[in-house]
Coordinates of C-alpha atoms and ligand atoms in Angstrom, one line a residue:
X1 CA -22.0 100.1 64.6
X2 CA -19.3 98.6 62.3
X3 CA -15.6 98.9 63.2
X4 CA -13.6 101.1 60.9
X5 CA -11.0 98.5 59.9
X6 CA -10.0 97.6 56.4
X7 CA -11.8 94.7 54.7
X8 CA -8.7 93.1 53.1
X9 CA -9.2 89.5 52.1
X10 CA -7.3 86.7 53.6
X11 CA -5.5 85.1 50.6
X12 CA -3.0 82.4 50.1
X13 CA -1.1 84.5 47.6
X14 CA -0.3 87.0 50.5
X15 CA 1.5 84.2 52.4
X16 CA 4.1 83.6 49.7
X17 CA 4.3 87.4 49.1
X18 CA 5.1 87.8 52.8
X19 CA 7.7 85.0 52.8
X20 CA 9.4 86.3 49.7
X21 CA 9.5 89.9 50.9
X22 CA 10.4 89.3 54.5
X23 CA 12.4 86.1 54.4
X24 CA 13.6 86.2 50.9
X25 CA 16.8 84.2 51.6
X26 CA 15.2 81.5 53.7
X27 CA 15.8 78.1 52.1
X28 CA 13.4 75.5 50.7
X29 CA 15.2 72.1 50.3
X30 CA 13.8 69.2 48.3
X31 CA 15.0 65.6 48.3
X32 CA 14.6 64.5 44.7
X33 CA 15.9 61.0 45.3
X34 CA 19.1 59.3 44.1
X35 CA 21.1 61.6 46.3
X36 CA 19.9 64.8 44.5
X37 CA 18.8 67.8 46.4
X38 CA 17.2 71.0 45.0
X39 CA 17.7 74.2 46.9
X40 CA 16.1 77.6 46.5
X41 CA 14.6 80.4 48.5
X42 CA 11.1 81.7 49.3
X43 CA 11.8 84.5 46.9
X44 CA 12.6 82.1 44.1
X45 CA 9.5 80.0 45.1
X46 CA 7.4 83.2 44.6
X47 CA 8.9 83.7 41.1
X48 CA 8.2 80.1 40.1
X49 CA 4.7 80.2 41.6
X50 CA 3.9 83.1 39.4
X51 CA 5.3 81.1 36.4
X52 CA 2.9 78.3 37.4
X53 CA 0.0 80.9 37.5
X54 CA 0.9 81.9 33.9
X55 CA 1.4 78.2 32.9
X56 CA -2.1 77.1 34.0
X57 CA -3.7 80.1 32.4
X58 CA -1.9 79.2 29.2
X59 CA -3.5 75.8 29.5
X60 CA -6.9 77.4 29.7
X61 CA -7.5 76.9 33.4
X62 CA -9.7 79.6 34.9
X63 CA -10.9 80.5 38.4
X64 CA -12.8 77.8 40.2
X65 CA -11.5 75.1 37.8
X66 CA -9.8 72.0 39.5
X67 CA -6.2 71.1 38.8
X68 CA -5.0 67.8 40.3
X69 CA -1.6 66.7 41.6
X70 CA -0.3 63.1 42.1
X71 CA 2.9 64.2 43.7
X72 CA 5.4 63.9 46.6
X73 CA 6.7 66.6 48.8
X74 CA 9.0 68.7 46.5
X75 CA 9.5 72.3 45.6
X76 CA 7.5 71.8 42.4
X77 CA 4.5 70.6 44.4
X78 CA 4.9 73.7 46.6
X79 CA 4.9 76.0 43.6
X80 CA 1.6 74.4 42.4
X81 CA 0.1 75.0 45.9
X82 CA 0.7 78.7 45.5
X83 CA 0.5 79.1 41.7
X84 CA -2.8 77.2 41.2
X85 CA -4.7 78.6 44.3
X86 CA -3.2 82.1 43.7
X87 CA -5.1 82.4 40.4
X88 CA -8.4 81.3 41.9
X89 CA -8.2 77.8 40.6
X90 CA -8.5 74.8 43.0
X91 CA -5.6 72.4 43.7
X92 CA -6.9 68.9 44.2
X93 CA -4.1 66.9 45.8
X94 CA -4.6 63.1 45.2
X95 CA -3.0 60.4 47.3
X96 CA -1.1 58.1 44.9
X97 CA -1.3 55.3 47.5
X98 CA -5.0 54.9 47.1
X99 CA -6.4 52.1 45.0
X100 CA -6.4 53.0 41.3
X101 CA -10.3 52.9 41.2
X102 CA -10.4 55.5 44.1
X103 CA -8.0 57.8 42.3
X104 CA -10.1 57.6 39.1
X105 CA -13.2 58.3 41.2
X106 CA -11.6 61.4 42.8
X107 CA -10.3 62.8 39.5
X108 CA -13.7 62.4 37.9
X109 CA -15.7 63.5 40.8
X110 CA -13.6 66.6 41.4
X111 CA -13.9 67.4 37.6
X112 CA -10.2 68.0 37.4
X113 CA -9.0 69.0 33.9
X114 CA -5.2 68.7 34.4
X115 CA -3.0 66.4 36.4
X116 CA 0.5 67.3 37.5
X117 CA 2.4 64.1 38.4
X118 CA 5.7 62.9 39.6
X119 CA 7.6 60.8 37.1
X120 CA 7.9 57.8 39.5
X121 CA 4.1 57.6 39.3
X122 CA 4.0 57.4 35.5
X123 CA 2.8 53.8 35.5
X124 CA -0.1 54.6 37.7
X125 CA -1.0 57.6 35.5
X126 CA -0.9 55.4 32.4
X127 CA -3.3 53.0 34.1
X128 CA -5.9 55.6 35.2
X129 CA -5.7 57.9 32.2
X130 CA -8.1 56.0 30.0
X131 CA -10.7 56.0 32.7
X132 CA -10.6 59.8 33.1
X133 CA -11.9 61.1 29.8
X134 CA -12.3 64.8 31.0
X135 CA -8.6 65.2 31.7
X136 CA -7.1 67.4 29.0
X137 CA -3.5 67.3 30.1
X138 CA -1.0 65.2 32.1
X139 CA 2.0 67.3 33.0
X140 CA 5.1 65.4 34.3
X141 CA 7.0 67.2 37.1
X142 CA 10.5 66.8 35.6
X143 CA 13.1 68.1 33.1
X144 CA 12.8 67.4 29.4
X145 CA 15.4 64.6 29.5
X146 CA 13.5 62.8 32.3
X147 CA 10.2 62.5 30.5
X148 CA 8.5 59.1 30.9
X149 CA 7.9 57.1 27.8
X150 CA 4.1 56.9 27.8
X151 CA 1.0 57.8 25.8
X152 CA -1.6 59.8 27.6
X153 CA -3.7 62.8 26.5
X154 CA -1.9 66.2 26.6
X155 CA 1.4 64.8 27.9
X156 CA 3.8 67.7 28.6
X157 CA 7.0 68.4 30.5
X158 CA 6.6 70.8 33.5
X159 CA 10.1 72.3 33.2
X160 CA 9.7 72.9 29.5
X161 CA 6.4 74.6 30.0
X162 CA 7.8 76.7 32.9
X163 CA 10.7 77.8 30.7
X164 CA 8.2 79.5 28.4
X165 CA 6.3 81.2 31.1
X166 CA 6.9 84.7 32.5
X167 CA 7.4 85.2 36.2
X168 CA 5.4 88.5 36.0
X169 CA 2.0 88.0 37.4
X170 CA -0.3 90.0 39.6
X171 CA -2.3 87.9 42.0
X172 CA -6.0 88.6 41.6
X173 CA -7.8 90.1 44.7
X174 CA -10.1 87.1 45.2
X175 CA -13.0 86.8 47.6
X176 CA -11.4 85.1 50.6
X177 CA -14.3 82.6 50.6
X178 CA -13.3 81.3 47.2
X179 CA -12.2 77.7 47.1
X180 CA -8.5 77.2 47.1
X181 CA -7.8 73.4 47.4
X182 CA -9.6 70.1 47.8
X183 CA -8.6 66.9 49.6
X184 CA -10.6 63.7 49.6
X185 CA -11.1 61.6 52.8
X186 CA -9.5 58.2 52.5
X187 CA -12.8 56.4 52.3
X188 CA -12.2 53.2 54.1
X189 CA -15.9 52.6 53.9
X190 CA -17.9 54.0 51.0
X191 CA -16.6 56.5 48.4
X192 CA -14.0 59.2 49.2
X193 CA -15.6 62.5 50.1
X194 CA -14.2 65.9 48.9
X195 CA -13.4 68.6 51.4
X196 CA -13.2 72.0 49.7
X197 CA -11.0 74.5 51.6
X198 CA -11.2 78.2 51.1
X199 CA -8.5 80.9 51.1
X200 CA -9.9 82.2 54.4
X201 CA -10.0 78.8 56.2
X202 CA -6.5 78.1 55.0
X203 CA -5.0 81.4 56.2
X204 CA -6.8 81.2 59.6
X205 CA -5.6 77.6 60.0
X206 CA -2.0 78.6 59.2
X207 CA -2.1 81.4 61.6
X208 CA -3.4 79.2 64.4
X209 CA -0.8 76.5 63.8
X210 CA 2.0 79.1 64.0
X211 CA 0.9 80.2 67.5
X212 CA 3.2 79.5 70.5
X213 CA 0.9 77.0 72.2
X214 CA 0.4 75.2 68.9
X215 CA 3.1 74.2 66.4
X216 CA 5.0 77.4 67.4
X217 CA 6.5 77.8 63.9
X218 CA 9.0 80.7 63.6
X219 CA 11.6 82.1 61.3
X220 CA 14.2 80.4 63.4
X221 CA 12.8 77.0 62.6
X222 CA 13.9 74.5 60.0
X223 CA 10.8 72.4 59.3
X224 CA 11.0 68.8 57.9
X225 CA 7.6 68.3 56.3
X226 CA 7.1 64.5 56.4
X227 CA 3.3 64.5 56.2
X228 CA 2.6 64.1 52.5
X229 CA 1.4 67.3 50.7
X230 CA -1.5 65.1 49.3
X231 CA -2.7 64.5 52.9
X232 CA -4.8 67.4 54.2
X233 CA -2.6 70.1 52.7
X234 CA 0.4 68.6 54.5
X235 CA -1.2 69.8 57.8
X236 CA -1.1 73.3 56.4
X237 CA 2.7 73.5 56.8
X238 CA 3.3 74.7 53.2
X239 CA 1.3 77.7 54.2
X240 CA 2.3 78.2 57.9
X241 CA 6.1 77.9 57.0
X242 CA 5.7 80.7 54.5
X243 CA 3.7 82.8 57.1
X244 CA 6.4 82.3 59.7
X245 CA 9.3 82.5 57.2
X246 CA 10.7 79.1 58.3
X247 CA 13.2 77.0 56.4
X248 CA 11.2 74.2 54.7
X249 CA 12.7 70.8 54.1
X250 CA 10.7 68.5 51.7
X251 CA 11.7 64.8 51.7
X252 CA 10.2 63.7 48.4
X253 CA 9.2 60.1 48.6
X254 CA 12.3 59.3 50.7
X255 CA 10.8 58.3 54.0
X256 CA 12.9 55.5 55.3
X257 CA 14.2 55.8 58.9
X258 CA 17.7 56.4 57.5
X259 CA 16.6 59.2 55.1
X260 CA 14.5 60.9 57.7
X261 CA 17.4 60.8 60.1
X262 CA 19.9 62.2 57.5
X263 CA 17.5 65.1 56.5
X264 CA 16.9 66.0 60.2
X265 CA 20.7 66.0 60.7
X266 CA 21.9 67.6 57.5
X267 CA 19.3 70.4 57.4
X268 CA 19.5 71.0 61.2
X269 CA 15.8 70.6 61.5
X270 CA 14.2 71.9 64.7
X271 CA 10.7 70.6 64.1
X272 CA 8.9 68.0 62.0
X273 CA 5.5 66.4 61.6
X274 CA 4.4 62.9 60.7
X275 CA 2.3 59.9 61.6
X276 CA 3.5 57.4 64.3
X277 CA 4.6 54.8 61.7
X278 CA 7.2 57.2 60.3
X279 CA 8.4 58.0 63.8
X280 CA 8.8 54.2 64.5
X281 CA 11.0 53.8 61.4
X282 CA 13.1 56.8 62.4
X283 CA 13.6 55.5 66.0
X284 CA 14.5 52.1 64.7
X285 CA 17.2 53.5 62.6
X286 CA 18.4 55.9 65.4
X287 CA 18.8 52.9 67.7
X288 CA 21.8 51.9 65.6
X289 CA 23.5 55.2 66.1
X290 CA 25.8 55.8 69.1
X291 CA 23.8 57.7 71.8
X292 CA 26.2 60.7 72.1
X293 CA 26.4 61.0 68.3
X294 CA 22.5 61.0 68.2
X295 CA 22.4 63.9 70.5
X296 CA 25.0 65.8 68.4
X297 CA 23.3 65.0 65.1
X298 CA 19.7 65.8 65.8
X299 CA 18.7 69.2 67.1
X300 CA 15.0 68.8 66.7
X301 CA 13.1 70.1 69.7
X302 CA 9.6 69.0 68.9
X303 CA 8.0 66.4 66.7
X304 CA 4.4 66.8 65.9
X305 CA 2.5 63.5 65.7
X306 CA -1.1 62.8 64.5
X307 CA -3.2 60.7 62.2
X308 CA -3.4 57.9 64.8
X309 CA -2.5 57.6 68.5
X310 CA 1.3 57.7 69.3
X311 CA 2.4 54.8 71.4
X312 CA 4.0 55.7 74.7
X313 CA 7.4 54.1 73.7
X314 CA 7.7 56.6 70.8
X315 CA 7.1 59.5 73.2
X316 CA 9.7 58.1 75.6
X317 CA 12.3 57.4 72.9
X318 CA 12.2 60.9 71.4
X319 CA 13.0 62.2 74.9
X320 CA 15.7 59.6 75.5
X321 CA 17.4 59.7 72.0
X322 CA 17.2 63.4 71.1
X323 CA 15.7 65.3 74.2
X324 CA 12.8 66.1 71.9
X325 CA 9.1 66.7 72.9
X326 CA 6.6 64.5 71.0
X327 CA 3.6 66.7 70.6
X328 CA 0.4 65.0 69.7
X329 CA -2.2 66.8 67.6
X330 CA -5.6 65.7 66.5
X331 CA -7.5 66.5 63.3
X332 CA -9.0 65.1 60.2
X333 CA -9.4 65.9 56.5
X334 CA -12.7 67.7 57.3
X335 CA -10.9 70.0 59.8
X336 CA -8.0 71.4 57.7
X337 CA -6.7 69.3 59.8
X338 CA -5.4 70.7 63.0
X339 CA -7.9 71.3 65.9
X340 CA -6.1 70.1 69.0
X341 CA -2.4 70.3 70.0
X342 CA -0.8 68.9 73.2
X343 CA 1.2 71.6 74.9
X344 CA 1.6 71.6 78.8
X345 CA 0.0 74.2 81.0
X346 CA 1.6 76.0 84.0
X347 CA 0.0 73.5 86.3
X348 CA 2.2 70.8 84.6
X349 CA 5.4 72.5 85.5
X350 CA 6.2 70.1 88.4
X351 CA 5.3 66.9 86.6
X352 CA 7.8 64.1 86.8
X353 CA 9.0 62.8 83.4
X354 CA 6.8 59.8 83.8
X355 CA 3.8 62.0 84.5
X356 CA 4.6 64.2 81.5
X357 CA 4.7 61.1 79.3
X358 CA 1.2 60.3 80.5
X359 CA 0.1 63.8 79.6
X360 CA 1.7 63.5 76.2
X361 CA -0.5 60.4 75.5
X362 CA -3.5 62.8 75.1
X363 CA -4.4 64.5 71.8
X364 CA -4.2 68.0 73.2
X365 CA -6.5 71.1 73.7
X366 CA -8.5 72.9 71.0
X367 CA -6.9 75.9 69.2
X368 CA -8.6 79.3 69.6
X369 CA -11.4 79.6 67.1
X370 CA -12.3 75.9 67.2
X371 CA -14.7 74.3 69.7
X372 CA -14.8 70.6 70.6
X373 CA -17.4 68.8 72.8
X374 CA -18.6 65.2 73.4
X375 CA -22.2 64.1 73.0
X376 CA -24.3 61.0 73.7
X377 CA -26.5 59.3 71.1
X378 CA -29.4 61.6 71.8
X379 CA -27.3 64.7 71.2
X380 CA -26.8 65.7 74.9
X381 CA -23.5 67.2 75.9
X382 CA -21.4 65.0 78.2
X383 CA -19.2 66.1 81.1
X384 CA -15.6 66.9 80.6
X385 CA -14.4 64.7 83.5
X386 CA -11.7 62.7 81.8
X387 CA -13.6 59.4 81.8
X388 CA -17.1 59.9 80.3
X389 CA -16.8 58.8 76.6
X390 CA -18.9 60.3 73.9
X391 CA -19.0 61.2 70.2
X392 CA -16.6 64.0 69.4
X393 CA -18.0 67.0 67.6
X394 CA -16.2 70.0 66.4
X395 CA -17.0 73.4 64.8
X396 CA -15.0 76.5 63.8
X397 CA -13.9 78.6 60.8
X398 CA -11.6 75.9 59.3
X399 CA -14.1 73.0 59.8
X400 CA -16.0 71.9 56.7
X401 CA -19.7 72.7 56.5
X402 CA -20.5 70.2 53.7
X403 CA -18.8 67.8 51.3
X404 CA -18.3 68.7 47.7
X405 CA -21.3 67.4 45.7
X406 CA -22.1 64.8 48.3
X407 CA -25.1 64.8 50.7
X408 CA -24.2 63.8 54.3
X409 CA -25.8 64.1 57.7
X410 CA -22.6 64.6 59.7
X411 CA -23.7 68.2 60.5
X412 CA -26.4 69.4 62.9
X413 CA -28.3 72.7 62.9
X414 CA -25.8 74.3 65.2
X415 CA -22.8 73.6 62.9
X416 CA -21.5 70.8 65.0
X417 CA -19.7 68.3 62.8
X418 CA -19.8 64.7 64.0
X419 CA -16.2 63.4 63.6
X420 CA -16.9 59.7 63.9
X421 CA -14.4 59.6 66.8
X422 CA -15.2 58.5 70.3
X423 CA -13.4 60.6 73.0
X424 CA -13.1 61.8 76.5
X425 CA -12.3 65.4 77.5
X426 CA -10.8 66.2 80.9
X427 CA -11.4 69.3 83.1
X428 CA -8.5 71.1 81.5
X429 CA -9.9 70.4 78.0
X430 CA -7.4 67.7 77.0
X431 CA -8.8 65.4 74.4
X432 CA -8.3 61.7 74.4
X433 CA -9.4 59.7 71.4
X434 CA -10.7 56.3 72.6
X435 CA -11.9 54.9 69.3
X436 CA -13.4 55.4 65.9
X437 CA -17.1 55.1 66.6
X438 CA -17.4 52.0 64.4
X439 CA -14.4 50.3 66.2
X440 CA -15.7 50.7 69.7
X441 CA -16.2 47.4 71.6
X442 CA -19.5 47.1 73.4
X443 CA -19.2 44.5 76.2
X444 CA -22.2 43.9 78.5
X445 CA -23.5 47.4 77.8
X446 CA -20.1 49.1 78.7
X447 CA -17.6 50.4 76.2
X448 CA -14.0 49.1 75.9
X449 CA -11.5 51.3 74.1
X450 CA -9.6 49.4 71.4
X451 CA -7.0 52.2 71.2
X452 CA -6.2 51.9 74.9
X453 CA -5.8 48.2 74.6
X454 CA -3.5 48.6 71.6
X455 CA -1.5 51.1 73.5
X456 CA -0.9 48.7 76.4
X457 CA -0.1 45.8 74.0
X458 CA 2.5 48.0 72.3
X459 CA 4.2 48.8 75.5
X460 CA 5.4 45.1 75.6
X461 CA 9.0 45.1 74.2
X462 CA 8.3 42.1 71.9
X463 CA 5.3 43.7 70.1
X464 CA 5.8 45.5 66.8
X465 CA 2.2 46.3 66.0
X466 CA -1.2 45.6 67.6
X467 CA -4.8 45.8 66.7
X468 CA -7.9 45.1 68.8
X469 CA -11.3 44.3 67.4
X470 CA -14.6 43.5 69.0
X471 CA -16.0 40.1 68.0
X472 CA -19.4 38.5 68.8
X473 CA -19.7 36.8 72.3
X474 CA -22.8 34.9 73.3
X475 CA -22.9 36.4 76.8
X476 CA -21.2 39.8 76.6
X477 CA -22.4 40.7 73.1
X478 CA -18.8 41.6 72.1
X479 CA -15.4 40.9 73.6
X480 CA -12.0 42.2 72.5
X481 CA -9.6 40.0 70.4
X482 CA -6.0 41.2 70.5
X483 CA -4.1 40.6 67.2
X484 CA -0.4 41.3 67.3
X485 CA 2.8 41.2 65.2
X486 CA 6.0 40.3 67.0
X487 CA 9.2 42.3 66.6
X488 CA 11.8 40.6 64.5
X489 CA 13.9 38.2 66.6
X490 CA 11.7 38.4 69.7
X491 CA 9.2 35.9 71.1
X492 CA 6.3 36.1 73.5
X493 CA 3.4 33.6 74.1
X494 CA -0.3 34.4 74.3
X495 CA -0.3 33.8 78.1
X496 CA 2.7 36.1 78.6
X497 CA 0.8 38.8 76.5
X498 CA -2.3 38.3 78.6
X499 CA -0.3 38.6 81.8
X500 CA 1.2 41.9 80.5
X501 CA -2.3 43.2 79.7
X502 CA -3.7 42.0 83.0
X503 CA -1.2 44.2 84.9
X504 CA -2.2 47.3 82.9
X505 CA -5.9 47.3 82.2
X506 CA -9.1 46.8 84.1
X507 CA -10.0 43.1 84.5
X508 CA -13.1 43.3 82.4
X509 CA -11.1 44.9 79.5
X510 CA -8.7 42.0 79.3
X511 CA -8.8 40.6 75.7
X512 CA -10.4 37.1 75.6
X513 CA -7.8 35.8 73.2
X514 CA -4.5 36.7 71.5
X515 CA -3.7 35.9 67.9
X516 CA -0.2 36.3 66.3
X517 CA 0.0 37.4 62.7
X518 CA 2.9 38.3 60.3
X519 CA 1.4 41.7 59.4
X520 CA -1.6 43.9 59.8
X521 CA -3.6 45.7 57.0
X522 CA -3.2 49.5 56.6
X523 CA -5.1 52.2 54.8
X524 CA -3.5 54.4 52.1
X525 CA -2.7 56.9 54.8
X526 CA -0.9 54.3 57.0
X527 CA -3.6 53.8 59.6
X528 CA -4.6 50.3 60.9
X529 CA -7.4 49.1 58.6
X530 CA -9.8 47.1 60.7
X531 CA -12.5 46.3 58.1
X532 CA -10.5 43.4 56.5
X533 CA -9.4 42.3 60.0
X534 CA -13.0 42.0 61.1
X535 CA -13.8 40.0 57.9
X536 CA -10.8 37.7 58.4
X537 CA -11.8 36.9 62.0
X538 CA -15.6 36.9 61.5
X539 CA -15.9 33.2 62.2
X540 CA -13.4 33.3 65.1
X541 CA -14.9 32.0 68.3
X542 CA -13.5 32.9 71.7
X543 CA -12.2 30.2 74.0
X544 CA -14.1 32.0 76.8
X545 CA -17.4 31.7 75.0
X546 CA -19.6 29.0 76.7
X547 CA -21.4 28.5 73.4
X548 CA -18.3 26.9 72.0
X549 CA -18.0 24.5 74.9
Ligands
LIG1 P1 -7.7 61.7 58.2 O1 -9.0 62.4 57.8 O2 -7.3 60.7 57.3 O3 -6.7 62.7 58.6 O4 -8.0 60.9 59.5 C1 -8.6 61.5 60.7 C2 -8.7 60.5 61.8 O5 -7.4 60.1 62.3 C3 -9.4 61.1 63.0 O6 -10.8 61.1 62.9 C4 -8.9 60.1 64.1 O7 -9.7 58.9 64.1 C5 -7.5 59.8 63.7 N1 -6.5 60.6 64.4 C6 -6.0 61.8 64.0 N2 -5.1 62.3 65.0 C7 -5.2 61.4 66.0 C8 -4.5 61.3 67.3 N3 -3.6 62.2 67.7 N4 -4.8 60.2 68.1 C9 -5.7 59.3 67.7 N5 -6.3 59.3 66.5 C10 -6.1 60.3 65.7

């Protein structure tokens, strides 16, 4: 027997309709750089999104067709989020920090026909355009007098086109399973892979991130969206903030510690999201501000952190500087991205601050609708005991079931998607990422977590950044090498570093050597990039290796 409930489709256009109808005066603020800010409301954003819908239809874009962006977090990008997906076309957000050849690959592989780009990326666009013969138009996201001087096919000015487009448009009643947007994985090994989100997966994901034991986004929030909108739909915040009717603050490309601090202060932001590197720059800047002033300036209550593990000192400083809770979340491009969020349970009510910091080091518990579990190499489920490490798998309505036009064996017959992360789960269901599977260090048949070692190294005051890689050892098969960058003006020796590690990790986890470098390589999404590090140190031999004696 079927229920007698209406079969209305879950559509992205309904989110902006809701925000415009119920939170019409709530603001969207964009930092356009050079001290210029743009301000409008959710109701104006709806009008402009409808103009975008008319604009792309006038360009001949039809349902299912891909429209790409190379753009920072601004109101114009937000309008494209709604205007493109609302018509049934697919918004492909491309990360401008990727190598040019990866961008060319994504534009060609996705079959995008138009690219909307921010003017400060004009040089990149000019470089890639000749290699993307299927692109019919490049539209610069600017006013007529800001047009870049360049020659590319179908160059046009966004604001001039918008001026000629009506804001009358009726969103089509699409099938909720229609594709709405596409993001590519960062592809540190092999080609980037396209993840094709649907209206349904996007709306369900937004709903779950609004929940109280999740990002808890409400109409009383002012949300600073630092995560780039080209990275996994900006963690869905362009959608969830509309669903909640929150104020949305978009920082453009202005992500220095000082700029982030000013935006948090001036827009009275209550919540923000970003990767640990951004938080480190913010905290470094905040260090220079008087402690009482800091507390008055910043009213943020929670900062959401993901993309890589947050070091403990960031968690501690958010509490100390602003009285704010750093909430770790875990996810990936294939998972929309949010799957786990770290919120305490009633059993944690009596934790000391130190114990609460320990809890905050974990990546959180799975959101309703998603399932997570750890497995061994033979596909057997492993216990959730907080110390058994296994391959993390995930399934749910906002988890990808395939890549776009790319065969891959990451899925099994029961829909479990193998994330490539190694993890533990404790009895309360809290996830701890211990490594990317390919980074795990296998020493004498046991596994050593490079993330744990990095976390301990980072707790030394003289250490700015740390990476641990496993290198060949004649007896142990592999042993950890600790590679560190010192903080400016501070000094520490290898022996002092090892003493620090010795006090904090099991004896057999102790790195066999410490190497100091000026900087570490990063991916286009700001994560430590260990592939070139392993190459750089492939001929390194440990002083502890008898074969060297
Ligand atoms: P991406 O697809 O670029 O978003 O990267 C996803 C990967 O980032 C995951 O598979 C993890 O390896 C890593 N990651 C995301 N969140 C966390 C977290 N809270 N702690 C540790 N690693 C994380």
